[in-house]
CSV table of C-alpha atoms in Angstrom, one decimal:
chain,number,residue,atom,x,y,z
A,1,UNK,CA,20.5,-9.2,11.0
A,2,UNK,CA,19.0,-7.2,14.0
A,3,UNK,CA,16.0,-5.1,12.0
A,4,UNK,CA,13.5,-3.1,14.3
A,5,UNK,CA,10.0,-2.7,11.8
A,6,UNK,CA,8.1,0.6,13.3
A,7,UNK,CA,4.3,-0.1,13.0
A,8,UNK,CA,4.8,-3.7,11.8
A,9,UNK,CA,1.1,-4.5,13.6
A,10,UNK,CA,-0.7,-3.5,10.2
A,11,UNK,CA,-1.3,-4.2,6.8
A,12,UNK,CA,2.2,-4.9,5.6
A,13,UNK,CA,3.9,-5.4,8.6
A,14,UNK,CA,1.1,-8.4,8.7
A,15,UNK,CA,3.1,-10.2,5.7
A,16,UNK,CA,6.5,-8.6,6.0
A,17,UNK,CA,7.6,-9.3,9.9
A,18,UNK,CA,6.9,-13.4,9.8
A,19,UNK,CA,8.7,-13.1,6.8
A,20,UNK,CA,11.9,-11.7,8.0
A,21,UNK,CA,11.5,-14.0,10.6
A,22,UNK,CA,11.4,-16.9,8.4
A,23,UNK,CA,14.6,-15.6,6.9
A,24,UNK,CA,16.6,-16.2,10.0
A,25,UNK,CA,16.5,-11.9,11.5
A,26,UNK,CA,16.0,-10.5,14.4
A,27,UNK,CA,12.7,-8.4,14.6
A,28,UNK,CA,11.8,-6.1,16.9
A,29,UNK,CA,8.5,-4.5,16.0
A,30,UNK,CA,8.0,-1.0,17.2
A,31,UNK,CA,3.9,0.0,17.8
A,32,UNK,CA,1.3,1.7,19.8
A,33,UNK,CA,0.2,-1.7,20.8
A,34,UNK,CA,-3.6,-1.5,20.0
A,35,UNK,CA,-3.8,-3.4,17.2
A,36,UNK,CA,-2.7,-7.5,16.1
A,37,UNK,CA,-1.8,-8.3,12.9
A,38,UNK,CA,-4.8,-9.3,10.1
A,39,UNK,CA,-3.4,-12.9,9.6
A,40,UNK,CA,-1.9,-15.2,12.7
A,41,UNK,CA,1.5,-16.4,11.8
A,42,UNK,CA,3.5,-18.4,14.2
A,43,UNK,CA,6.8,-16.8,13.9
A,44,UNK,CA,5.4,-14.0,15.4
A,45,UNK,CA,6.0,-15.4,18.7
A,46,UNK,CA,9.5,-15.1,18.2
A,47,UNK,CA,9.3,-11.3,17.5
A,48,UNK,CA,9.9,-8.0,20.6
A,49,UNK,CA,7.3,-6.1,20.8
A,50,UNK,CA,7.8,-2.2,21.9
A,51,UNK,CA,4.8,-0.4,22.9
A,52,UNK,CA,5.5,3.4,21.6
A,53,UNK,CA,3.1,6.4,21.1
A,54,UNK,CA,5.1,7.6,17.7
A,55,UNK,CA,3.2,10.6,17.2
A,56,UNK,CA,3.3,11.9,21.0
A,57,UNK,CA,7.1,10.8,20.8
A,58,UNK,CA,8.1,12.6,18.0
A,59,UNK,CA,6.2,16.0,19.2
A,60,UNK,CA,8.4,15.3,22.5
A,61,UNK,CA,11.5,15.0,20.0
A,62,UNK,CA,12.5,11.7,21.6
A,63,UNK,CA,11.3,8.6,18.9
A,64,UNK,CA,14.2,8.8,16.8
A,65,UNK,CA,16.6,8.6,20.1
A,66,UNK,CA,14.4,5.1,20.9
A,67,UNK,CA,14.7,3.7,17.5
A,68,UNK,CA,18.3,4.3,17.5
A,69,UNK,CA,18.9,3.1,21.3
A,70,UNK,CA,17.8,-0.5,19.7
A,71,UNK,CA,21.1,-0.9,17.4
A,72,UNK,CA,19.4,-2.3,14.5
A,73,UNK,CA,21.3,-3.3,11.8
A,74,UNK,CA,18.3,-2.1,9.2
A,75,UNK,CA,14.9,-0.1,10.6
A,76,UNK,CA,11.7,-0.3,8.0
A,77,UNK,CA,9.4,2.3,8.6
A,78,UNK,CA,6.0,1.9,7.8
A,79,UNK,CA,4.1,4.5,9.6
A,80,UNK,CA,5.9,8.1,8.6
A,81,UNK,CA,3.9,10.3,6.7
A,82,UNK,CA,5.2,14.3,7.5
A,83,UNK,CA,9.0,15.2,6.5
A,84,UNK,CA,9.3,16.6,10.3
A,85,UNK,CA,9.1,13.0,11.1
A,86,UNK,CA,11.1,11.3,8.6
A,87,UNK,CA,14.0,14.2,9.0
A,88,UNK,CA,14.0,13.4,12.9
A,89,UNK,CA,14.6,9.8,12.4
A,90,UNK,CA,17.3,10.1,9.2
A,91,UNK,CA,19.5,12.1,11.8
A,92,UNK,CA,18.9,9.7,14.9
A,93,UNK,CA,20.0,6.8,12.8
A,94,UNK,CA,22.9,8.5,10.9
A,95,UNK,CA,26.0,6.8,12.2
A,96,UNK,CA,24.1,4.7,14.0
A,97,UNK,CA,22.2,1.8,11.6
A,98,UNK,CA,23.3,0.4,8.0
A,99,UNK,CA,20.0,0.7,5.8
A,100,UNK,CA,16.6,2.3,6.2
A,101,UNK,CA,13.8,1.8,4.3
A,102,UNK,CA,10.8,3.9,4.3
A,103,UNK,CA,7.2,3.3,2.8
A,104,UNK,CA,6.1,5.9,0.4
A,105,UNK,CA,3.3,5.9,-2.1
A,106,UNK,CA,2.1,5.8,-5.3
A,107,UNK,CA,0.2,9.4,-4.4
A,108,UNK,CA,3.7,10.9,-4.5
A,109,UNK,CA,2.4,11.3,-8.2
A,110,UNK,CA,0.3,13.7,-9.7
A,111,UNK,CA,-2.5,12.4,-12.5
A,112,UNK,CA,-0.7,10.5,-14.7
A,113,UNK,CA,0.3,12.2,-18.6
A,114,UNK,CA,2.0,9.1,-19.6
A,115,UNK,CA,1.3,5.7,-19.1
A,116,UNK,CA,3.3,3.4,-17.1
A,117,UNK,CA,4.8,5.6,-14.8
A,118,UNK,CA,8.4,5.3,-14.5
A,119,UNK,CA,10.5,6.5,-11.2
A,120,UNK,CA,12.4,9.8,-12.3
A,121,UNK,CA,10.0,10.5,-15.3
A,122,UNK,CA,7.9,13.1,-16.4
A,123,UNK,CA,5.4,10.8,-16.7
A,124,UNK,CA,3.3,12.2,-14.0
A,125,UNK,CA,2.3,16.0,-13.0
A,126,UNK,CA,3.0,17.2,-9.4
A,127,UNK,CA,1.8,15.8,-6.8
A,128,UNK,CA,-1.8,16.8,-5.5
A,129,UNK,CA,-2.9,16.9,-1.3
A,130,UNK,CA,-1.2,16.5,1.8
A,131,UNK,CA,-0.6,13.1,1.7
A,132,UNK,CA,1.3,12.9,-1.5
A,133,UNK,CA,3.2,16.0,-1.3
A,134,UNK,CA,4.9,14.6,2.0
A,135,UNK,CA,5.4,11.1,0.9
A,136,UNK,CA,7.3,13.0,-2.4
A,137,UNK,CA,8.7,15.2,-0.3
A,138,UNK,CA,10.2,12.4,2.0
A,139,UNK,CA,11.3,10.4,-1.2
A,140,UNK,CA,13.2,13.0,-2.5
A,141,UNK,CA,15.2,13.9,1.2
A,142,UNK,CA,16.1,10.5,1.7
A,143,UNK,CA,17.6,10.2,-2.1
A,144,UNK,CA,19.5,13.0,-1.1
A,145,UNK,CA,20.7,12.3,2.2
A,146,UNK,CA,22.5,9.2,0.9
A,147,UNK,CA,23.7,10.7,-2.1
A,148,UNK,CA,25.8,13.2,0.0
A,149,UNK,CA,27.1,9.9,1.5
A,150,UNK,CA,24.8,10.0,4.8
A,151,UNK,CA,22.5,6.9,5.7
A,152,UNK,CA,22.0,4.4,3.3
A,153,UNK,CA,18.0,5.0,2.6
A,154,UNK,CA,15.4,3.5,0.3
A,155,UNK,CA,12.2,4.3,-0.5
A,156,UNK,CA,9.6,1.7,-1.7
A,157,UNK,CA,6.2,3.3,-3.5
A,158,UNK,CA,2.8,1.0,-3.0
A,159,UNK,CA,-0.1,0.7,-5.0
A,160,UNK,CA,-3.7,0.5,-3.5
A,161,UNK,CA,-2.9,-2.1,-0.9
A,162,UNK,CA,-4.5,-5.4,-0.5
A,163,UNK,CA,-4.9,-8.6,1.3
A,164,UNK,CA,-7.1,-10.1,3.8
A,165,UNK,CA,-8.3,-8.4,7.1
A,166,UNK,CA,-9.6,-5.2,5.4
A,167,UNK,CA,-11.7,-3.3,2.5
A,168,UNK,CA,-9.8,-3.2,-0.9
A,169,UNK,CA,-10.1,0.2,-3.1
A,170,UNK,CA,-13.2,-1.1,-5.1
A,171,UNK,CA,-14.2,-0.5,-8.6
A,172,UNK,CA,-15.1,3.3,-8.6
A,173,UNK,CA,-11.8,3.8,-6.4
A,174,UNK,CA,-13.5,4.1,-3.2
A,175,UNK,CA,-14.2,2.0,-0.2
A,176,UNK,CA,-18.3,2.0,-0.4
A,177,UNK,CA,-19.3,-1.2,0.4
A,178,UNK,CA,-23.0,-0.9,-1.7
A,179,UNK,CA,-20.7,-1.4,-4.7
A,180,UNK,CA,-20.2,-5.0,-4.0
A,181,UNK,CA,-23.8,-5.2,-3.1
A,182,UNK,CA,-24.5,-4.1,-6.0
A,183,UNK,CA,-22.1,-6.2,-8.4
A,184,UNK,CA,-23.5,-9.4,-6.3
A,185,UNK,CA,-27.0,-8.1,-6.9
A,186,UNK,CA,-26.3,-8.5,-10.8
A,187,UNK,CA,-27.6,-4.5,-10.6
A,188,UNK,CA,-26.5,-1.8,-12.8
A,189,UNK,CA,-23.7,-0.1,-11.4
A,190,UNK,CA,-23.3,3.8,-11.4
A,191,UNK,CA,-20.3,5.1,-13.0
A,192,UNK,CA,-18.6,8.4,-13.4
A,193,UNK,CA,-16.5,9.5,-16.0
A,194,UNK,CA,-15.4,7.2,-18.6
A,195,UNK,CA,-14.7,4.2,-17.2
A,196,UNK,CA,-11.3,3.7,-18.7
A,197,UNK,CA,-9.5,4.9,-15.5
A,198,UNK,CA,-7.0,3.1,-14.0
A,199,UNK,CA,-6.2,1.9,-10.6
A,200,UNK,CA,-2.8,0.0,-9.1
A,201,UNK,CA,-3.2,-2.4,-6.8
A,202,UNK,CA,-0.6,-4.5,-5.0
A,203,UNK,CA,-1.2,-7.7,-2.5
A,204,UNK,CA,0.1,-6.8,0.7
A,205,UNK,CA,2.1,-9.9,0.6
A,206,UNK,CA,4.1,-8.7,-2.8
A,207,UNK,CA,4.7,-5.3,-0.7
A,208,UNK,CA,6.0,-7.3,1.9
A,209,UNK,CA,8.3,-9.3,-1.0
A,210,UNK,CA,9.7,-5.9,-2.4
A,211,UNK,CA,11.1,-4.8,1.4
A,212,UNK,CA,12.6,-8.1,2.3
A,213,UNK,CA,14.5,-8.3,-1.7
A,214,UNK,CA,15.3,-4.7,-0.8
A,215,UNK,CA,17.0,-5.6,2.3
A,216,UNK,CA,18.5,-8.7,0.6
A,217,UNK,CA,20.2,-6.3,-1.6
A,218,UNK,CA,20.9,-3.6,-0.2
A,219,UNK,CA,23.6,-2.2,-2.6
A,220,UNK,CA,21.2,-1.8,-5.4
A,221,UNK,CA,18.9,-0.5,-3.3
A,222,UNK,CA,20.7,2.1,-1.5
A,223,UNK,CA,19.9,5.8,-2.7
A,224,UNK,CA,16.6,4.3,-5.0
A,225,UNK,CA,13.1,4.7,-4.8
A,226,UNK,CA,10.3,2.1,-6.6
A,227,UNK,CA,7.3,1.8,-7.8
A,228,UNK,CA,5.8,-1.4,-6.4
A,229,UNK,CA,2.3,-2.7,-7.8
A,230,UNK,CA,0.9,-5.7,-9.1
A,231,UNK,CA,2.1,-7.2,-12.4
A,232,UNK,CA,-0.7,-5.1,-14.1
A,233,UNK,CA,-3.4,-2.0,-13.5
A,234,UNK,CA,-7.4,-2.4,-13.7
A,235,UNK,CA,-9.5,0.2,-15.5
A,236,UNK,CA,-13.1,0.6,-14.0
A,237,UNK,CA,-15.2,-0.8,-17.0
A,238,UNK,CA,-12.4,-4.3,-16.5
A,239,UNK,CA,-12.5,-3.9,-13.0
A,240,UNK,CA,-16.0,-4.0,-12.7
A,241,UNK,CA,-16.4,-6.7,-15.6
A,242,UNK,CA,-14.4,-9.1,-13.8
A,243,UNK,CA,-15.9,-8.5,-10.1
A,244,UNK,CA,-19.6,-8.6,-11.3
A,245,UNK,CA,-18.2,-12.4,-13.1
A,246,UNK,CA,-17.0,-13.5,-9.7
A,247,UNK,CA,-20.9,-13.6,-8.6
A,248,UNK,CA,-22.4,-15.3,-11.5
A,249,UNK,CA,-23.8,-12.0,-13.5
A,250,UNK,CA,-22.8,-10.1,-16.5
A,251,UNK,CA,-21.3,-6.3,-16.5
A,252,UNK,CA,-24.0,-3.7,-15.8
A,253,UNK,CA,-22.2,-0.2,-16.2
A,254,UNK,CA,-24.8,2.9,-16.1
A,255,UNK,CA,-22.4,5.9,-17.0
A,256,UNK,CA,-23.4,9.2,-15.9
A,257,UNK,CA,-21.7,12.0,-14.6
A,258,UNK,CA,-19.6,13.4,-11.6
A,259,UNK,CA,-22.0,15.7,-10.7
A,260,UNK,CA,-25.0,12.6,-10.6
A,261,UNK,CA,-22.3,10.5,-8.7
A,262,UNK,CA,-22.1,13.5,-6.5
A,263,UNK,CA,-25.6,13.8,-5.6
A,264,UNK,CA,-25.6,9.9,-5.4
A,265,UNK,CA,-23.3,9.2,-2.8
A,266,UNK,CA,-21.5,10.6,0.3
A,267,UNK,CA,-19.1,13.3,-0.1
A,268,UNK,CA,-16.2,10.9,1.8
A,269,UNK,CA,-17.0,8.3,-1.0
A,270,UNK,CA,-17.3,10.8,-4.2
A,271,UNK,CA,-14.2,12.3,-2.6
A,272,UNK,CA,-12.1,9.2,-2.7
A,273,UNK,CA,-13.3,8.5,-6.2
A,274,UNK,CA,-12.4,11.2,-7.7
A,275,UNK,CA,-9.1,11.0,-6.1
A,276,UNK,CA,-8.4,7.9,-7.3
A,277,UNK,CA,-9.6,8.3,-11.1
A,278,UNK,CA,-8.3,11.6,-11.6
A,279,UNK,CA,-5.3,10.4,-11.3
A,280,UNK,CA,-5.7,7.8,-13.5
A,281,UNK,CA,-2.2,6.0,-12.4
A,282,UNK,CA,-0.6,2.7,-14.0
A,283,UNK,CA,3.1,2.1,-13.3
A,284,UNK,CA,6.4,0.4,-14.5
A,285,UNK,CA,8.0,-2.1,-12.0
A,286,UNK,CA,10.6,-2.8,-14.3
A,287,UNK,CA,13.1,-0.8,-11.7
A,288,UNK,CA,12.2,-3.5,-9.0
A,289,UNK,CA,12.3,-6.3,-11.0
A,290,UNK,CA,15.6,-5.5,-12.2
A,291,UNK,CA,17.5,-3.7,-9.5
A,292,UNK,CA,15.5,-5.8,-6.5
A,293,UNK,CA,14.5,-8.9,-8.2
A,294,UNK,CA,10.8,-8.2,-7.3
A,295,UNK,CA,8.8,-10.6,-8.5
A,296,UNK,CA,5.0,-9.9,-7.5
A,297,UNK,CA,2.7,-13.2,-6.9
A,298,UNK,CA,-0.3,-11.7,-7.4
A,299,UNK,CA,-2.5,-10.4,-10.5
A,300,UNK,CA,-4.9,-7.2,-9.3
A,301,UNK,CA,-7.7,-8.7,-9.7
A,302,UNK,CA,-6.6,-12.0,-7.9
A,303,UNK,CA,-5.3,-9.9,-4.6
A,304,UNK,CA,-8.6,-8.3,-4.8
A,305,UNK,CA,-10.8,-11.6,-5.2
A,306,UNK,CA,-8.6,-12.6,-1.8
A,307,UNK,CA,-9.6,-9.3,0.2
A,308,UNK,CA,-13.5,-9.4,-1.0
A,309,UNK,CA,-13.7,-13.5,0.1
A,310,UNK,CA,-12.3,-12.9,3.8
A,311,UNK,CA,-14.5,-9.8,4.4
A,312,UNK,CA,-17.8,-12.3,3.2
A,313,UNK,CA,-16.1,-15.1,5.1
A,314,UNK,CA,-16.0,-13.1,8.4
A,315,UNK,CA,-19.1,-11.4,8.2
A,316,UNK,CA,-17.2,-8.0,7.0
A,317,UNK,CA,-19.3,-7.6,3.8
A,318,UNK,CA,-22.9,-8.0,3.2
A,319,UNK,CA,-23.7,-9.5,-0.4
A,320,UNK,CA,-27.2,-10.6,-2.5
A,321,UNK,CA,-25.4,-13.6,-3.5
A,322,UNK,CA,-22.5,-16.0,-3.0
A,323,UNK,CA,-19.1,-15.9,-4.8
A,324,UNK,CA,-19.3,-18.1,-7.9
A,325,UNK,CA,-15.1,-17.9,-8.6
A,326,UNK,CA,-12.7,-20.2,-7.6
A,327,UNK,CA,-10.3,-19.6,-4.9
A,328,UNK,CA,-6.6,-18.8,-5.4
């Protein structure tokens, strides 16, 4: 198949495009063309690049039109995060392409009530900020515009994305890189609120797994949104029990509270924490796993492990002492 990936240069595209490639498509990748992917792959020599300014393109009302000019038999869109945008593209492409699939987010859910959280429960309150109102708000268009028999859409949810190349959400659901100065140190770590929050990661890799199944089967997918996470969710006090083991010491927790963490840290990292344990999210992928045959590689904790070994390898991530654990 002909399938055009828009901003395929990044984190998932990074996994996802050599993989379509390696499954015998045609990729085009569409992006601004400042950026290569995390990890070199050979088969991206065999992929088109198109240089496009997305954001100045759909203000000028001409990206969808560009997309659509390209004739793909399936577009992935990785990089759409207002429903202007998403709208614009559904009604270039109706008519005009067999399958698109957009990628949402888990943050189209509120802080959790029940736990796992299940696509079309009430496991979840409404979403809360910008970014997850318009990813829910996309979710729920593109259900609809297939169910009134339009484009054939799906919409695929991460987790806190990992993989090599770049920070991973650490264990006070932020991206403060003292943390893991601080674990390596063997050094108390400070920790707000009860420590039995939970984050859900996902390897970039198993992201990349859940779009090419979804393309694969594209009958089962059509109309559907998933959840797509790791096999399992960390709480802080695991999280941080198991990333403290990885160089040599014990857990250290020191809880206190949000106000201390506050005054402890800078508001874009107490921000980001609170955002991610207030929401307090663990999901089901049961959906995927049936409907998509989604089968995710990678444990949390081992996707993670992968992330905090490259940044130390490069010279990303400063620590007091080496990584004791075993590679994957």
């Amino acid at each position: 198949m002909r399938i055009v990936v828009i901003g395929g240069s990044g984190h998932i595209g990074t996994f996802l495009v050599p993989r379509l490639v390696r499954a015998g498509h045609m990729v085009i990748n569409i992006s601004r063309g400042t950026s290569k992917s995390y990890v070199e792959a050979p088969e991206w020599q065999q992929v088109r690049q198109v240089i496009a300014d997305r954001e100045q393109e759909d203000r000028d009302g001409t990206f969808g039109e560009r997309v659509a000019a390209l004739q793909a038999d399936v577009v992935v869109d990785l990089v759409c995060f207002t429903l202007e945008s998403a709208t614009a593209l559904v009604s270039a492409l109706r008519g005009k392409a067999a399958h698109l699939l957009h990628c949402g987010s888990i943050w189209r859910y509120g802080p959790s009530r029940k736990l796992p959280i299940a696509e079309g429960s009430d496991a979840a309150a409404a979403p809360i900020g910008d970014y997850g109102i318009q990813k829910d708000t996309i979710a729920r268009m593109l259900k609809e515009e297939t169910a009134a028999g339009g484009l054939a859409t799906t919409s695929l949810h991460p987790g806190h994305i990992v993989g090599p190349g770049w920070h991973p959400i650490g264990p006070l659901g932020n991206l403060d890189p003292t943390v893991w100065q601080t674990l390596s140190a063997g050094q108390p770590l400070q920790v707000p609120g009860s420590g039995t929050e939970m984050m859900h990661h996902v390897h970039a890799d198993d992201l990349a797994q859940a779009f090419e199944k979804a393309i694969e089967h594209r009958d089962a997918a059509a109309g559907e949104d998933f959840n797509i996470v790791a096999p399992t969710a960390l709480n802080v006090r695991g999280y941080v029990e198991i990333a403290a083991g990885w160089f040599g010491h014990p857990t250290a927790l020191e809880p206190i509270s949000w106000e201390q963490f506050r005054g402890s840290t800078t508001p874009e990292h107490a921000d980001a924490s609170w955002g991610h344990l207030y929401r307090n999210h663990c999901f089901s992928i049961e959906k995927a796993k049936s409907l998509l045959h989604y089968a995710p590689r990678y444990e949390p904790e081992e996707a993670v492990l992968e992330s905090v070994r490259w940044l130390i390898d490069h010279g990303h991530l400063r620590v007091a002492r080496p990584l004791t654990a075993p590679a994957n």
